[in-house]
Tab-separated table of C-alpha atoms in Angstrom:
chain	number	residue	atom	x	y	z
A	1	GLY	CA	1.945	-12.217	18.317
A	2	GLN	CA	-1.343	-10.761	17.994
A	3	GLN	CA	-4.094	-12.523	15.644
A	4	LEU	CA	-7.297	-12.216	14.501
A	5	ASN	CA	-10.435	-14.339	15.678
A	6	GLN	CA	-12.047	-16.210	12.846
A	7	SER	CA	-15.438	-17.478	13.118
A	8	PRO	CA	-16.082	-21.022	12.456
A	9	GLN	CA	-12.611	-22.480	12.841
A	10	SER	CA	-14.174	-25.235	10.519
A	11	MET	CA	-16.358	-26.011	8.392
A	12	PHE	CA	-18.693	-28.777	6.096
A	13	ILE	CA	-20.444	-27.673	3.999
A	14	GLN	CA	-22.381	-28.722	0.613
A	15	GLU	CA	-22.061	-28.220	-3.029
A	16	GLY	CA	-23.786	-24.911	-3.994
A	17	GLU	CA	-24.426	-24.017	0.007
A	18	ASP	CA	-23.595	-20.254	0.684
A	19	VAL	CA	-20.944	-20.000	3.338
A	20	SER	CA	-20.105	-16.415	5.899
A	21	MET	CA	-17.083	-16.551	7.644
A	22	ASN	CA	-16.165	-13.453	10.003
A	23	CYS	CA	-12.850	-11.593	11.471
A	24	THR	CA	-13.138	-9.609	14.770
A	25	SER	CA	-10.532	-7.568	16.504
A	26	SER	CA	-9.368	-6.073	19.698
A	27	SER	CA	-7.515	-3.614	17.412
A	28	ILE	CA	-9.024	-0.470	15.029
A	29	PHE	CA	-7.483	-1.217	11.142
A	30	ASN	CA	-7.221	0.849	8.095
A	31	THR	CA	-7.631	-1.827	5.827
A	32	TRP	CA	-8.908	-4.926	6.278
A	33	LEU	CA	-7.534	-7.956	3.626
A	34	TRP	CA	-9.134	-11.698	2.907
A	35	TYR	CA	-7.084	-14.411	1.868
A	36	LYS	CA	-7.380	-18.405	0.833
A	37	GLN	CA	-4.397	-20.186	0.807
A	38	ASP	CA	-4.696	-23.968	-0.438
A	39	PRO	CA	-2.156	-26.391	0.607
A	40	GLY	CA	1.552	-25.967	0.781
A	41	GLU	CA	0.958	-22.594	-0.559
A	42	GLY	CA	0.938	-19.384	-0.020
A	43	PRO	CA	-1.757	-17.131	0.409
A	44	VAL	CA	-3.727	-15.971	-2.818
A	45	LEU	CA	-5.722	-11.945	-2.223
A	46	LEU	CA	-9.344	-12.015	-2.534
A	47	ILE	CA	-10.866	-9.503	-1.696
A	48	ALA	CA	-9.710	-5.552	0.098
A	49	LEU	CA	-11.513	-2.841	2.141
A	50	TYR	CA	-10.274	0.446	2.365
A	51	LYS	CA	-13.282	2.037	4.096
A	52	ALA	CA	-15.322	1.495	7.258
A	53	GLY	CA	-17.991	0.669	6.232
A	54	GLU	CA	-17.803	-0.962	2.474
A	55	LEU	CA	-18.905	-3.979	1.398
A	56	THR	CA	-16.885	-5.189	-1.734
A	57	SER	CA	-18.325	-7.919	-4.433
A	58	ASN	CA	-15.547	-10.646	-6.053
A	59	GLY	CA	-17.242	-12.816	-8.308
A	60	ARG	CA	-18.991	-15.190	-5.604
A	61	LEU	CA	-17.011	-13.520	-2.999
A	62	THR	CA	-18.705	-11.159	-0.837
A	63	ALA	CA	-16.845	-8.834	1.800
A	64	GLN	CA	-17.751	-6.026	4.466
A	65	PHE	CA	-15.680	-3.254	6.518
A	66	GLY	CA	-17.275	-3.000	9.804
A	67	ILE	CA	-18.343	0.154	11.216
A	68	THR	CA	-16.442	-0.630	14.331
A	69	ARG	CA	-13.390	-0.617	11.962
A	70	LYS	CA	-12.488	-3.906	14.330
A	71	ASP	CA	-14.524	-6.615	11.876
A	72	SER	CA	-14.974	-8.159	8.692
A	73	PHE	CA	-17.042	-10.988	6.803
A	74	LEU	CA	-16.950	-12.944	3.939
A	75	ASN	CA	-19.467	-14.546	2.026
A	76	ILE	CA	-19.100	-17.004	-0.186
A	77	SER	CA	-21.893	-18.082	-2.593
A	78	ALA	CA	-22.860	-21.383	-4.203
A	79	SER	CA	-19.410	-22.952	-3.357
A	80	ILE	CA	-18.081	-25.501	-5.610
A	81	PRO	CA	-15.334	-27.830	-5.165
A	82	SER	CA	-12.550	-26.046	-5.442
A	83	ASP	CA	-13.467	-23.247	-2.536
A	84	VAL	CA	-11.933	-25.836	-0.558
A	85	GLY	CA	-8.777	-24.306	1.441
A	86	ILE	CA	-8.089	-22.327	4.644
A	87	TYR	CA	-9.457	-18.807	4.793
A	88	PHE	CA	-7.602	-15.802	6.391
A	89	CYS	CA	-8.508	-12.643	7.228
A	90	ALA	CA	-5.967	-9.704	7.452
A	91	GLY	CA	-5.820	-6.379	9.027
A	92	GLN	CA	-3.391	-3.874	8.219
A	93	GLY	CA	-2.835	-0.752	10.345
A	94	THR	CA	-1.281	3.146	9.869
A	95	ALA	CA	2.241	0.413	9.395
A	96	SER	CA	2.604	-2.113	7.199
A	97	LYS	CA	2.199	-5.123	8.841
A	98	LEU	CA	-0.272	-6.994	8.501
A	99	THR	CA	-1.908	-9.406	11.347
A	100	PHE	CA	-3.996	-12.741	10.354
A	101	GLY	CA	-6.296	-13.986	11.826
A	102	THR	CA	-7.203	-17.747	13.130
A	103	GLY	CA	-8.289	-19.105	9.937
A	104	THR	CA	-11.523	-20.625	9.093
A	105	ARG	CA	-10.688	-24.744	6.897
A	106	LEU	CA	-13.819	-24.942	4.285
A	107	GLN	CA	-14.163	-28.151	3.103
A	108	VAL	CA	-17.599	-28.987	0.692
A	109	THR	CA	-19.102	-32.313	-0.104
A	110	LEU	CA	-20.268	-33.140	-3.603
B	1	GLY	CA	1.604	-9.444	-13.016
B	2	ALA	CA	2.965	-8.863	-9.196
B	3	VAL	CA	4.307	-12.524	-9.084
B	4	VAL	CA	6.759	-13.273	-6.644
B	5	SER	CA	8.150	-16.466	-6.499
B	6	GLN	CA	11.111	-18.543	-4.149
B	7	HIS	CA	13.145	-20.933	-3.693
B	8	PRO	CA	13.149	-24.057	-2.722
B	9	SER	CA	10.086	-24.859	-2.787
B	10	TRP	CA	11.469	-27.429	0.348
B	11	VAL	CA	14.693	-28.207	1.622
B	12	ILE	CA	15.281	-30.993	4.459
B	13	CYS	CA	18.689	-29.825	6.235
B	14	LYS	CA	20.586	-31.088	9.291
B	15	SER	CA	20.570	-29.502	12.844
B	16	GLY	CA	23.622	-26.990	13.055
B	17	THR	CA	23.443	-26.351	9.512
B	18	SER	CA	22.025	-23.330	7.807
B	19	VAL	CA	19.166	-22.562	5.134
B	20	LYS	CA	19.129	-19.616	2.535
B	21	ILE	CA	15.853	-19.020	1.001
B	22	GLU	CA	15.299	-16.404	-1.344
B	23	CYS	CA	12.134	-14.216	-2.124
B	24	ARG	CA	12.398	-12.965	-5.615
B	25	SER	CA	9.459	-10.105	-6.612
B	26	LEU	CA	9.236	-11.315	-10.998
B	27	ASP	CA	7.837	-8.765	-12.691
B	28	PHE	CA	7.465	-5.779	-10.473
B	29	GLN	CA	10.391	-3.738	-7.730
B	30	ALA	CA	9.863	-4.487	-4.143
B	31	THR	CA	10.884	-1.552	-1.752
B	32	THR	CA	9.479	-3.808	1.167
B	33	MET	CA	9.167	-7.846	1.241
B	34	PHE	CA	8.227	-9.328	4.645
B	35	TRP	CA	8.941	-12.784	5.876
B	36	TYR	CA	6.354	-15.051	7.843
B	37	ARG	CA	6.733	-18.021	9.344
B	38	GLN	CA	3.744	-20.422	9.388
B	39	PHE	CA	3.392	-23.373	12.192
B	40	PRO	CA	1.212	-26.741	10.851
B	41	LYS	CA	-2.749	-25.824	11.034
B	42	GLN	CA	-2.004	-22.025	12.287
B	43	SER	CA	-1.854	-18.992	10.992
B	44	LEU	CA	0.689	-16.636	9.534
B	45	MET	CA	3.116	-14.881	11.552
B	46	LEU	CA	5.314	-11.697	10.656
B	47	MET	CA	8.669	-12.443	11.359
B	48	ALA	CA	9.995	-9.552	10.092
B	49	THR	CA	10.202	-6.468	7.564
B	50	SER	CA	12.767	-6.106	5.064
B	51	ASN	CA	13.258	-2.518	3.259
B	52	GLU	CA	15.230	-2.605	0.188
B	53	GLY	CA	18.763	-1.712	1.744
B	54	SER	CA	18.501	-0.766	5.302
B	55	LYS	CA	18.119	-3.054	8.288
B	56	ALA	CA	15.171	-6.110	8.614
B	57	THR	CA	12.482	-4.397	11.592
B	58	TYR	CA	12.253	-7.852	13.640
B	59	GLU	CA	9.136	-9.191	15.579
B	60	GLN	CA	9.104	-9.263	19.027
B	61	GLY	CA	10.452	-13.012	19.954
B	62	VAL	CA	12.372	-13.313	16.770
B	63	GLU	CA	16.119	-13.643	16.570
B	64	LYS	CA	18.061	-11.714	14.402
B	65	ASP	CA	21.350	-13.070	14.927
B	66	LYS	CA	18.963	-16.688	14.519
B	67	PHE	CA	17.435	-15.766	11.147
B	68	LEU	CA	19.065	-13.151	8.879
B	69	ILE	CA	17.539	-10.905	6.414
B	70	ASN	CA	19.067	-9.189	3.365
B	71	HIS	CA	17.558	-7.252	1.443
B	72	ALA	CA	20.422	-6.147	-1.270
B	73	SER	CA	17.910	-5.101	-4.411
B	74	LEU	CA	14.298	-4.242	-5.167
B	75	THR	CA	13.696	-7.828	-6.692
B	76	LEU	CA	15.711	-10.211	-4.147
B	77	SER	CA	15.483	-10.353	-0.516
B	78	THR	CA	16.687	-13.327	1.031
B	79	LEU	CA	16.323	-15.342	4.555
B	80	THR	CA	18.934	-17.577	6.255
B	81	VAL	CA	18.098	-19.939	9.225
B	82	THR	CA	21.170	-19.899	10.767
B	83	SER	CA	21.934	-23.356	13.025
B	84	ALA	CA	18.958	-24.367	12.186
B	85	HIS	CA	17.297	-26.802	15.194
B	86	PRO	CA	14.249	-29.304	14.432
B	87	GLU	CA	12.261	-26.734	16.058
B	88	ASP	CA	13.048	-24.283	13.316
B	89	SER	CA	11.110	-26.550	10.512
B	90	SER	CA	8.047	-24.533	9.470
B	91	PHE	CA	6.220	-22.894	6.787
B	92	TYR	CA	8.391	-19.878	5.710
B	93	ILE	CA	6.308	-17.356	3.125
B	94	CYS	CA	7.086	-14.372	2.079
B	95	SER	CA	5.531	-11.276	0.270
B	96	ALA	CA	6.486	-8.848	-1.267
B	97	SER	CA	4.776	-4.842	-2.132
B	98	ARG	CA	6.131	-1.865	-4.422
B	99	THR	CA	6.082	0.335	-1.397
B	100	ALA	CA	5.206	-0.115	2.321
B	101	GLN	CA	1.687	0.471	1.874
B	102	GLU	CA	0.363	-1.126	-1.188
B	103	THR	CA	-0.699	-4.408	-1.140
B	104	GLN	CA	1.330	-7.060	-0.300
B	105	TYR	CA	2.131	-9.956	-3.343
B	106	PHE	CA	2.721	-13.773	-1.394
B	107	GLY	CA	4.851	-15.950	-2.771
B	108	PRO	CA	4.521	-19.928	-2.785
B	109	GLY	CA	6.658	-20.551	0.623
B	110	THR	CA	9.347	-22.850	1.527
B	111	ARG	CA	8.986	-25.646	3.466
B	112	LEU	CA	11.751	-26.203	5.843
B	113	LEU	CA	12.299	-29.713	7.633
B	114	VAL	CA	15.637	-29.323	9.667
B	115	LEU	CA	16.424	-33.266	11.775
């Protein structure tokens, strides 16, 4: 099945640094979602974006829905150790199905 | 609110046997539930969409006779892996939503190991 391209694939950062990751698609989506998955667990929704150009924040997280509706980015400010995990973007089209990105593995060093 | 549970959290079975995984929405009624499969270090891939009281819709390449899905109530969907083989070993995750267009809430996943 289709997957969305996420970059970077993985990143090591120091505690306190800001993080940026993005997601691109060849298809248009009506909704963009960002999830975090910890090892051995299901994904947890972080941010949902419903309109092209929308910029939404949730605490230290900020995400934007690209104008073209084919991309989105997620920023994490002042990273902390518990930010470690895999971040997935997901696009939702007119049908209810979610298409997930390839994931960005975040590791934080003290 | 919006809690989804899965049972069991992990299961080991012999090749050729069948395994049933349950997905429950604990504090809301879910007309639609989704089943995903995730192989190690890979993303989630949608297997099928189930609507309460009707047959599931399977994604291309997913064998409906091998992965039986039942969504008999608004709070329970089951996935049965029939005649499991080692290549079926994976992390199976369900999600549930009040309606098809609303937010999907994910369960904690079930790790299946087929020996």
